[in-house]
Tab-separated table of C-alpha atoms in Angstrom:
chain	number	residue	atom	x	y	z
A	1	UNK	CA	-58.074	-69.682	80.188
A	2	UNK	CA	-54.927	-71.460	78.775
A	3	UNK	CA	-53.280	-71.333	75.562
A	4	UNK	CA	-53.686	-75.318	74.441
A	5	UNK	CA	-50.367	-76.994	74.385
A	6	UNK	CA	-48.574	-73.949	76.120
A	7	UNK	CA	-49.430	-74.316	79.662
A	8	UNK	CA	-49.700	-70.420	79.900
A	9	UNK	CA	-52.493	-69.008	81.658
A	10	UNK	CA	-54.062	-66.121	79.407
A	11	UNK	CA	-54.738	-63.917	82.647
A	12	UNK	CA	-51.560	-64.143	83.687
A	13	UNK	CA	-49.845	-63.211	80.328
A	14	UNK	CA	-48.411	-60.032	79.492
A	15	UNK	CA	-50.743	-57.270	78.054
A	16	UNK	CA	-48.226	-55.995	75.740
A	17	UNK	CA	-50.251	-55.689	72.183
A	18	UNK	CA	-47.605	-56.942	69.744
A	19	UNK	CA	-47.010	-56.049	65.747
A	20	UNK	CA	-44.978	-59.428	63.941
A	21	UNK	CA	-43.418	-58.158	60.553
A	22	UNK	CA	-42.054	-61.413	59.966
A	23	UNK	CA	-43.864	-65.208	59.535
A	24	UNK	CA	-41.208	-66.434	61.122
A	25	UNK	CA	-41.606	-64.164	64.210
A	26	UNK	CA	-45.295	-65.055	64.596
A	27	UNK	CA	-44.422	-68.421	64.665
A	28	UNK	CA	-42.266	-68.139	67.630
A	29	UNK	CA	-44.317	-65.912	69.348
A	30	UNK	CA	-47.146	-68.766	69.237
A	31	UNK	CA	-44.688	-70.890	69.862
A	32	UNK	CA	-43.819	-68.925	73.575
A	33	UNK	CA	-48.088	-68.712	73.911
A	34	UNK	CA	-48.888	-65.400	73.272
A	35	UNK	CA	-50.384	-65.688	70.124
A	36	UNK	CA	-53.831	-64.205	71.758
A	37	UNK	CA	-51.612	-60.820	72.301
A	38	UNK	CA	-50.847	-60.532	68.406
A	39	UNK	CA	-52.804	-57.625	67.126
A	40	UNK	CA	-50.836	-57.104	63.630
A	41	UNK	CA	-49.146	-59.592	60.989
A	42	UNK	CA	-47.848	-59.707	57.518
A	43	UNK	CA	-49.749	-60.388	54.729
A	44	UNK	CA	-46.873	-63.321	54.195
A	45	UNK	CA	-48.336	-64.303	57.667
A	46	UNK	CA	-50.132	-68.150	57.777
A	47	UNK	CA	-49.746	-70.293	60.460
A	48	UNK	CA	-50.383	-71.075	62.945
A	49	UNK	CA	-54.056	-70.973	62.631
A	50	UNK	CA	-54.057	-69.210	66.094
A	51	UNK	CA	-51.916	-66.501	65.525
A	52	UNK	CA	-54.317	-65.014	62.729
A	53	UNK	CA	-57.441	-64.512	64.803
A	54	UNK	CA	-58.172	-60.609	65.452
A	55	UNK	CA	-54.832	-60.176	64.243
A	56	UNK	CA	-54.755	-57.107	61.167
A	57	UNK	CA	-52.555	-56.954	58.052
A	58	UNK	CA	-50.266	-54.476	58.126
A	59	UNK	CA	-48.092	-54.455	55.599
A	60	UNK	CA	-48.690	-54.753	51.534
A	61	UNK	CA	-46.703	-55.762	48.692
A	62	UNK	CA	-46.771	-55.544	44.805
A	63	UNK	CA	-44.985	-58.276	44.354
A	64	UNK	CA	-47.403	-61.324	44.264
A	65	UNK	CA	-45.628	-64.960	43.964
A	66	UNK	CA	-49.051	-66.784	42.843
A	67	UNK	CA	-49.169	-65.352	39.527
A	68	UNK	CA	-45.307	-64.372	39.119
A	69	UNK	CA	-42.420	-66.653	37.654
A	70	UNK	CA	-39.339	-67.290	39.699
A	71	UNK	CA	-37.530	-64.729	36.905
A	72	UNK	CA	-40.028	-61.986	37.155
A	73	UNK	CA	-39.844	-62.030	40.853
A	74	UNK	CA	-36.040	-62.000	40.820
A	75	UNK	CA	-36.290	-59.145	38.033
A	76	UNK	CA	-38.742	-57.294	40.576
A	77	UNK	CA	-36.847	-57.838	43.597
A	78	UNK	CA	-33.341	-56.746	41.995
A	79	UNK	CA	-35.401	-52.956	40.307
A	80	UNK	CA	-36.480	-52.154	43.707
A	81	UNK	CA	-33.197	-52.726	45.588
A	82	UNK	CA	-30.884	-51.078	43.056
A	83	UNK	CA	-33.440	-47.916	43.311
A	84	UNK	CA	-33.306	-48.053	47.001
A	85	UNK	CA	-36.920	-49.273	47.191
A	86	UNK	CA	-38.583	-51.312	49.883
A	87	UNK	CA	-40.390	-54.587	48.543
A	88	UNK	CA	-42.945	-53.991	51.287
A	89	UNK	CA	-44.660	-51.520	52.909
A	90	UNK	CA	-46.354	-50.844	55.821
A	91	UNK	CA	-50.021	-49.402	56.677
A	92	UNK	CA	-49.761	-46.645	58.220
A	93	UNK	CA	-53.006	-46.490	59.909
A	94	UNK	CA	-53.553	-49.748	60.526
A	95	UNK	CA	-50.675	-49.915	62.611
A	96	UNK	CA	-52.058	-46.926	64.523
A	97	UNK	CA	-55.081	-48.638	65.401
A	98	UNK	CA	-53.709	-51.574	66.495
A	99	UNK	CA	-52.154	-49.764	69.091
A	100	UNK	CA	-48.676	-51.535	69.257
A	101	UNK	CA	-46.645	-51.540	72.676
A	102	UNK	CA	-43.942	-53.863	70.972
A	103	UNK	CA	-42.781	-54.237	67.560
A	104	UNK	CA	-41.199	-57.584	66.381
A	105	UNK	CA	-38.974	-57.126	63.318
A	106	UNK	CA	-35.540	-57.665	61.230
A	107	UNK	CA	-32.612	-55.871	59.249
A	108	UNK	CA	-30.943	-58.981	57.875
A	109	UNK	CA	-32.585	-58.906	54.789
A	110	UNK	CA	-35.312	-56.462	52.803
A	111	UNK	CA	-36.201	-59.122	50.192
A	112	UNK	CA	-37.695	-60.912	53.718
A	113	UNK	CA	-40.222	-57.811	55.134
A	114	UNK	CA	-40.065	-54.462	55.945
A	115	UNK	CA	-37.148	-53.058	55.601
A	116	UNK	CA	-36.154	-51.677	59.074
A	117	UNK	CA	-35.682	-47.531	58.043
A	118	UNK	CA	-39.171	-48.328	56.525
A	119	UNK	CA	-40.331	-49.713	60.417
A	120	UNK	CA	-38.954	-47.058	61.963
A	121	UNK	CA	-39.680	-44.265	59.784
A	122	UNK	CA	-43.260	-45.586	59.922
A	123	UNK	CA	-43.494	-45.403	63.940
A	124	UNK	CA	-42.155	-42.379	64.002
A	125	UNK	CA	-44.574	-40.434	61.971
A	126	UNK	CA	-47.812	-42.471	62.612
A	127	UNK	CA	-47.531	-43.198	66.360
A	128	UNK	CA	-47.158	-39.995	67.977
A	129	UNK	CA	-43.035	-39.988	68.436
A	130	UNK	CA	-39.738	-41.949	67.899
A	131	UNK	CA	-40.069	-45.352	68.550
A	132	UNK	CA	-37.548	-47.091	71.070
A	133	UNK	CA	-35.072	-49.111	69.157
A	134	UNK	CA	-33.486	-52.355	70.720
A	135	UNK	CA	-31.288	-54.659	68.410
A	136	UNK	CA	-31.465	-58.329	69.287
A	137	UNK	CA	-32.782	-57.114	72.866
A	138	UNK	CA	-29.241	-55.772	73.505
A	139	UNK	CA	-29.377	-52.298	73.055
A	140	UNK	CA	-30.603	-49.453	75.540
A	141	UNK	CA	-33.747	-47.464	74.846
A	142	UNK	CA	-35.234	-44.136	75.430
A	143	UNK	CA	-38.559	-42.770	76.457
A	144	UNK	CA	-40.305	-39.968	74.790
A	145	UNK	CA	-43.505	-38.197	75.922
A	146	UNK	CA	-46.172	-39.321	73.232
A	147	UNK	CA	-49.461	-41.319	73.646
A	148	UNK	CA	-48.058	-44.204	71.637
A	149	UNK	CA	-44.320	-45.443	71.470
A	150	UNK	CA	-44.031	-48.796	70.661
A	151	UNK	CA	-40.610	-50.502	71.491
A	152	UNK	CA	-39.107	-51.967	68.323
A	153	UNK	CA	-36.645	-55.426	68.705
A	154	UNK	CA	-35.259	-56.142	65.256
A	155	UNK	CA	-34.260	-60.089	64.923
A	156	UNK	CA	-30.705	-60.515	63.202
A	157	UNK	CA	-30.410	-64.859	62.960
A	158	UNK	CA	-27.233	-65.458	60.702
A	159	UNK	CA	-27.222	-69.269	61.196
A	160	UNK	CA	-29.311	-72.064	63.595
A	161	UNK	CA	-27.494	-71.074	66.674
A	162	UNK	CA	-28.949	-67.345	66.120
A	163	UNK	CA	-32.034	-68.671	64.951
A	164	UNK	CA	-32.633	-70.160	68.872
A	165	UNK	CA	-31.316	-66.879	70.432
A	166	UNK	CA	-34.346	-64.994	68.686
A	167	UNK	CA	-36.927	-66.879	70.848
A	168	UNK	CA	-34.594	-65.687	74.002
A	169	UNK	CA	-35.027	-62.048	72.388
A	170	UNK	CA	-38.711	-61.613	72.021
A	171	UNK	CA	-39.550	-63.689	75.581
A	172	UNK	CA	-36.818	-61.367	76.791
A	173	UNK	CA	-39.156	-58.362	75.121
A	174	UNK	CA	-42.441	-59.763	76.016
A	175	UNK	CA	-40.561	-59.548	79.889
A	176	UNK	CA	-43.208	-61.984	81.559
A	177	UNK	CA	-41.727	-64.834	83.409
A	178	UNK	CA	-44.221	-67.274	81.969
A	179	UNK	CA	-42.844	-66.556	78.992
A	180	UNK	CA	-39.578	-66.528	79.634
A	181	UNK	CA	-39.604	-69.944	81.227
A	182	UNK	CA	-41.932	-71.083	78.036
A	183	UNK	CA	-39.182	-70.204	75.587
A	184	UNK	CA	-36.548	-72.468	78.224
A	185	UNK	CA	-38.832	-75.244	77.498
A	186	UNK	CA	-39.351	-74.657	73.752
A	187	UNK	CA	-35.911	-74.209	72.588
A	188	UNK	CA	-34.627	-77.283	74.608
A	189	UNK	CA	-37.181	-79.110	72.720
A	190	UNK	CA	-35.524	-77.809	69.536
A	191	UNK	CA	-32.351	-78.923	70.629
A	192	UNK	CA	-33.343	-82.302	71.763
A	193	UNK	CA	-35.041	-82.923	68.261
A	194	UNK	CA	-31.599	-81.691	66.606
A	195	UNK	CA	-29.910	-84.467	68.732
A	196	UNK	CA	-32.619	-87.096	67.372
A	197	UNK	CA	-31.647	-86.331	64.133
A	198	UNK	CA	-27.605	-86.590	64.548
A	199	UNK	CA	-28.391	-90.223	66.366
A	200	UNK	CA	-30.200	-91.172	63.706
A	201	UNK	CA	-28.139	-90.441	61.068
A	202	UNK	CA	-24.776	-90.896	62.666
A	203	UNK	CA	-22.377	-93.522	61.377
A	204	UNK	CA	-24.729	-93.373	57.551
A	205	UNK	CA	-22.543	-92.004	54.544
A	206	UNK	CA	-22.302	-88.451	53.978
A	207	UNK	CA	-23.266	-87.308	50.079
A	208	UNK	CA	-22.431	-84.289	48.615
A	209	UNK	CA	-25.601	-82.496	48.969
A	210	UNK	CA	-26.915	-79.092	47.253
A	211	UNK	CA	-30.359	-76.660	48.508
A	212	UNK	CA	-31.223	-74.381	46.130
A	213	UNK	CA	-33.448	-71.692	47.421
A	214	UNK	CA	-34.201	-70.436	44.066
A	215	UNK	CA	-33.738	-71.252	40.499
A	216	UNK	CA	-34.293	-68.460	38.072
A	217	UNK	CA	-31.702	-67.637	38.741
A	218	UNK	CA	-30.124	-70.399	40.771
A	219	UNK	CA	-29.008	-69.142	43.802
A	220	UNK	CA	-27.535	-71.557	47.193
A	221	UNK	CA	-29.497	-71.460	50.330
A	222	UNK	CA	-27.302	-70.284	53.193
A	223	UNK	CA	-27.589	-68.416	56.734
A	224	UNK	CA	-29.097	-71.493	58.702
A	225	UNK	CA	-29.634	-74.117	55.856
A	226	UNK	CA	-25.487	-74.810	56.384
A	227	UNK	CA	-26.239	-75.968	60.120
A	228	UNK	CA	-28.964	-77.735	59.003
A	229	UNK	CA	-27.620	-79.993	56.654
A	230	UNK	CA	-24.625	-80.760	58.735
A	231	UNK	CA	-26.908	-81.921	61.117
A	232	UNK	CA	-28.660	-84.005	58.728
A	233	UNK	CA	-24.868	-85.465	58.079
A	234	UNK	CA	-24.034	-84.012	54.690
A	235	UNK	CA	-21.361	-82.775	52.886
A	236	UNK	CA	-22.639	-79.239	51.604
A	237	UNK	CA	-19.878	-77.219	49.434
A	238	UNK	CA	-22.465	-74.355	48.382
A	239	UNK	CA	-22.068	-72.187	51.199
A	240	UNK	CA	-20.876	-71.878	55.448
A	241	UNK	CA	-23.013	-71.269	58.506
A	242	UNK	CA	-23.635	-68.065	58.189
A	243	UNK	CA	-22.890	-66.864	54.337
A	244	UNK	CA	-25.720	-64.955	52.674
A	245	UNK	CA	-27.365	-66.959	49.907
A	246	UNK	CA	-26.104	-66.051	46.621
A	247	UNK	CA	-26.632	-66.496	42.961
A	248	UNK	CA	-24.523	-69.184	41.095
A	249	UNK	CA	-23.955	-70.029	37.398
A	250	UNK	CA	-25.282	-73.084	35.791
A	251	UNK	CA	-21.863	-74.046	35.209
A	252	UNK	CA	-21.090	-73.793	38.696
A	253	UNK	CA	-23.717	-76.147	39.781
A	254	UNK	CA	-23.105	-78.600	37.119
A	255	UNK	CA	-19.251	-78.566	38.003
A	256	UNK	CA	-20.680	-79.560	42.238
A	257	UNK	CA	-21.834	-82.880	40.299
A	258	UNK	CA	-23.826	-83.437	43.107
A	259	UNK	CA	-25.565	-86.454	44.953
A	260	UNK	CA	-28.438	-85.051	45.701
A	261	UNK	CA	-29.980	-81.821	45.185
A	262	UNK	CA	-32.890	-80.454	47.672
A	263	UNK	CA	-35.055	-77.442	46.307
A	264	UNK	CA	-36.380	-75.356	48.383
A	265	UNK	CA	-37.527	-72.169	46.651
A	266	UNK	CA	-38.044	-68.969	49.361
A	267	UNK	CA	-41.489	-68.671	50.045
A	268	UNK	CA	-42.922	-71.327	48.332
A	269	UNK	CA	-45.362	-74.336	48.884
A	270	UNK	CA	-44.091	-77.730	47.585
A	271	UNK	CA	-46.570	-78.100	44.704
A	272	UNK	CA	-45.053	-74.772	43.320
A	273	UNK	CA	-41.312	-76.235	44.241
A	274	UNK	CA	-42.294	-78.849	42.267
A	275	UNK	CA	-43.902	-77.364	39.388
A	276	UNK	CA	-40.987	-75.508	39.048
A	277	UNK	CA	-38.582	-78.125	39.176
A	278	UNK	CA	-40.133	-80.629	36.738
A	279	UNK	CA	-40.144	-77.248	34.430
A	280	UNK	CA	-36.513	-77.078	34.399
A	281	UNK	CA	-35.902	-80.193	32.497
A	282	UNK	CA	-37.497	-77.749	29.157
A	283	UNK	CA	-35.844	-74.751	30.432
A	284	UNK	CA	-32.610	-76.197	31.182
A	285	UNK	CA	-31.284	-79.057	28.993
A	286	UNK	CA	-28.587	-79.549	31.194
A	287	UNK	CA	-30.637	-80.524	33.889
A	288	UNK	CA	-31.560	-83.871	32.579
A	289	UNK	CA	-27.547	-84.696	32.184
A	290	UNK	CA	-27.241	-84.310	36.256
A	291	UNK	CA	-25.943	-87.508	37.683
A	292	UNK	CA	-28.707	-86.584	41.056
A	293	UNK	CA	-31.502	-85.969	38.112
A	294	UNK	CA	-30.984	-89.287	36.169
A	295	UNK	CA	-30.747	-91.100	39.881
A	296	UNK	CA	-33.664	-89.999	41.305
A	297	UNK	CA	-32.064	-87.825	44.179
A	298	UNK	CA	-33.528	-84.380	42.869
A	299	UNK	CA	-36.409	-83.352	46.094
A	300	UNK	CA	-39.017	-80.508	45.924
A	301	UNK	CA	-39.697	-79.360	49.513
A	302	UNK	CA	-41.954	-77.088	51.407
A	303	UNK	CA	-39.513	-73.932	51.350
A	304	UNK	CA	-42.396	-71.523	52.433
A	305	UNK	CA	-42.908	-73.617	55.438
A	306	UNK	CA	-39.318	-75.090	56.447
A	307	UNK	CA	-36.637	-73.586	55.019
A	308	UNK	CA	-37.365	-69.842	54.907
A	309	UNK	CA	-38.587	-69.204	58.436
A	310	UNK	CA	-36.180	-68.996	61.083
A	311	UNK	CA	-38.565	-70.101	63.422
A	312	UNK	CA	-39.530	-73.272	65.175
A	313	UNK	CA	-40.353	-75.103	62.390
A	314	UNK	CA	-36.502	-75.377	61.223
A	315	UNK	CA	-36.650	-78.240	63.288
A	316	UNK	CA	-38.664	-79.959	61.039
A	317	UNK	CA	-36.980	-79.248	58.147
A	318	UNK	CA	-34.006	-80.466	59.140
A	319	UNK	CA	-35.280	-83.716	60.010
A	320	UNK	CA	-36.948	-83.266	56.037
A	321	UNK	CA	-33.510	-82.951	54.735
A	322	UNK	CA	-32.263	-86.506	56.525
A	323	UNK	CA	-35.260	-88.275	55.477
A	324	UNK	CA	-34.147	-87.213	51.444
A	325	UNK	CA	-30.976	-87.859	51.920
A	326	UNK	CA	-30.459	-91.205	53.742
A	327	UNK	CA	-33.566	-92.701	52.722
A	328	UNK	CA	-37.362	-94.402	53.997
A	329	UNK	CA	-35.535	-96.286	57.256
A	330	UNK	CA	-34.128	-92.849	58.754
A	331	UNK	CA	-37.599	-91.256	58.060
A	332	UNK	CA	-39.338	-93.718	59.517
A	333	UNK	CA	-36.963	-93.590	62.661
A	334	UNK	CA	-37.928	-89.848	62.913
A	335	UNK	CA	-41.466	-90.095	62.270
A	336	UNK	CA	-43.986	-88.216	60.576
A	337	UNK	CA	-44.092	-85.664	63.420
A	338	UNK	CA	-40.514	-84.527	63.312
A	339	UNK	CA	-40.100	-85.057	59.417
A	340	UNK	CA	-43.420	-84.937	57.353
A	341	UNK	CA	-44.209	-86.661	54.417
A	342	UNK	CA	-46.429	-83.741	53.270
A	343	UNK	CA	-43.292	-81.337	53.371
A	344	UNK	CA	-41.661	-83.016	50.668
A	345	UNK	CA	-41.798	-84.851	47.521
A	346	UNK	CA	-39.054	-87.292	45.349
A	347	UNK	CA	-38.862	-86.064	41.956
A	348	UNK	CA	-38.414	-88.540	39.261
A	349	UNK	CA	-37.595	-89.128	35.931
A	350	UNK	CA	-41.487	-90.209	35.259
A	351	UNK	CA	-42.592	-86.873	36.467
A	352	UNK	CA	-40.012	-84.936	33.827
A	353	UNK	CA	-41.507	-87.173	30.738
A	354	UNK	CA	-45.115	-86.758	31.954
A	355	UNK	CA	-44.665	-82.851	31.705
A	356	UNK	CA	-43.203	-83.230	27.742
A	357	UNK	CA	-46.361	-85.432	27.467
């Protein structure tokens, strides 16, 4: 049997039962075609469709972004941090019966999954032993006598170039040369899309452009979104390739005076990036009085989807970005495959006076 699209014979594929504590990591491991060998996911975990199947939750969460506000999730987020708290946790015996040989996870940030103490600590008392710890693939492990000791990989992408690095570190993990000469041919594909999107917007002015990742509070996207938008040939003065996103003052933002302003809050769909957005012209009066707001260059986008997951759909978000910024004739030279209309939206002044309505 093969894994559509992957060329990957399923009998030939590693065995190795695999845990993903991150969407992002799923992604890419469907992405290398070994999505038949995930046995546990997030709760955070969606697409793709093939990933899911026979795969079981592991981890939970109180914090639930359907029925939250931006502030109260901020608010919730900040308590458990300055008490030391995970956000998430993990199920214990799920995770035992799943049977993991190889943990997928990350330590860049514990607003994202798991903390990684959490992962660890969670291995080592449910499994039967220590787990064995590799960093980014890099680091040696040790063995220990138990009957279940998964080996744990923790992802650590700063910025895009990292981003492509993690495929290398979880074919690299998976060890199968299928796989390893899969994740050649998927990350060259990245790259060549990246190039399709500096041709076609090389030579085309380059706005001041702003990404909010969140908005109450407002705080600047950064780690990969940097890369991305200098790809997308912008001027972005909110952050550098690799800077942790961090929380701004309105007056901050207002003194950027922006040309256009993408929104892409963390986790989100676009109809709640937009619902949010068009709510800020109540809950901010100075929003209205941006020169990007009164032009028409304010953009909800698919955050959940493009923006948050450094995985293989960063691709597409990048090519999201151009298409805002530089208009209908460089989205149509990209296409709805690399930058799709369904992962964004223009917001206009119409929508803001409907919502007083």
């Amino acid at each position: 049997m093969t894994n559509e699209g992957d060329g990957i014979s399923e009998s030939d594929a590693s065995k190795k039962r695999i845990v993903s504590l991150l969407p992002s990591i799923t992604e890419i491991l469907s992405s290398l075609g070994v999505a038949s060998q995930i046995v546990g996911i997030t709760h955070e975990c969606d697409y793709p469709p093939e990933a899911l199947l026979g795969a079981r939750v592991v981890t939970t969460s109180d914090i639930n972004p359907r029925t939250m506000t931006q502030e109260e999730i901020h608010e919730a987020v900040c308590g458990s941090l300055v008490n030391g708290m995970s956000l998430y946790g993990i199920d214990g015996e799920v995770l035992r019966d799943v049977r993991p040989d190889l943990v997928l996870t990350q330590s860049l940030c514990d607003v994202c999954a798991v903390s990684y103490p959490v992962v660890l600590d969670t291995c080592a008392r449910l499994v039967g032993g220590p787990a064995r710890v590799e960093e980014d693939g890099d680091g040696s492990s040790d063995s220990f006598e138990s009957k279940l000791c998964p080996q744990v990989v923790s992802m650590e992408p700063e910025n895009l170039k990292d981003v492509l690095k993690t495929f290398h570190v979880a074919a690299k993990a998976i060890g199968t040369p299928e796989v390893i000469e899969q994740c050649i041919k998927v990350t060259s594909d990245i790259e060549a899309g990246l190039d399709q999107i500096r041709n076609a917007t090389r030579g085309r002015p380059t706005p001041r452009v702003g990404f909010l990742e969140w908005h109450g509070p407002l705080f600047t996207g950064g780690h990969w979104i940097p890369d991305m938008l200098q790809i997308a040939n912008t001027i972005y003065p909110m952050a550098a390739s690799g800077d942790r996103s961090k929380a701004i003052t309105d007056e901050e933002f207002i003194d950027l005076d922006l040309d256009c302003i993408l929104i892409g809050p963390c986790g989100f769909s676009l109809d709640r990036a937009l619902r949010d957005t068009i709510a800020m012209w109540k809950t901010k009066p100075w929003w209205r009085e941006l020169r990007a707001v009164k032009e028409g260059r304010v953009f909800a986008l698919d955050g959940n989807s493009y923006y948050a997951r450094p995985g293989p759909r960063l691709l597409q978000g990048t090519a999201i970005m151009a298409a805002c910024v530089h208009g209908e004739e460089v989205a149509k030279e990209l296409g709805e495959t690399l930058a799709p209309s369904s992962g964004y939206v223009r917001v206009t002044l119409d929508m803001y006076e409907d919502e007083e309505d």
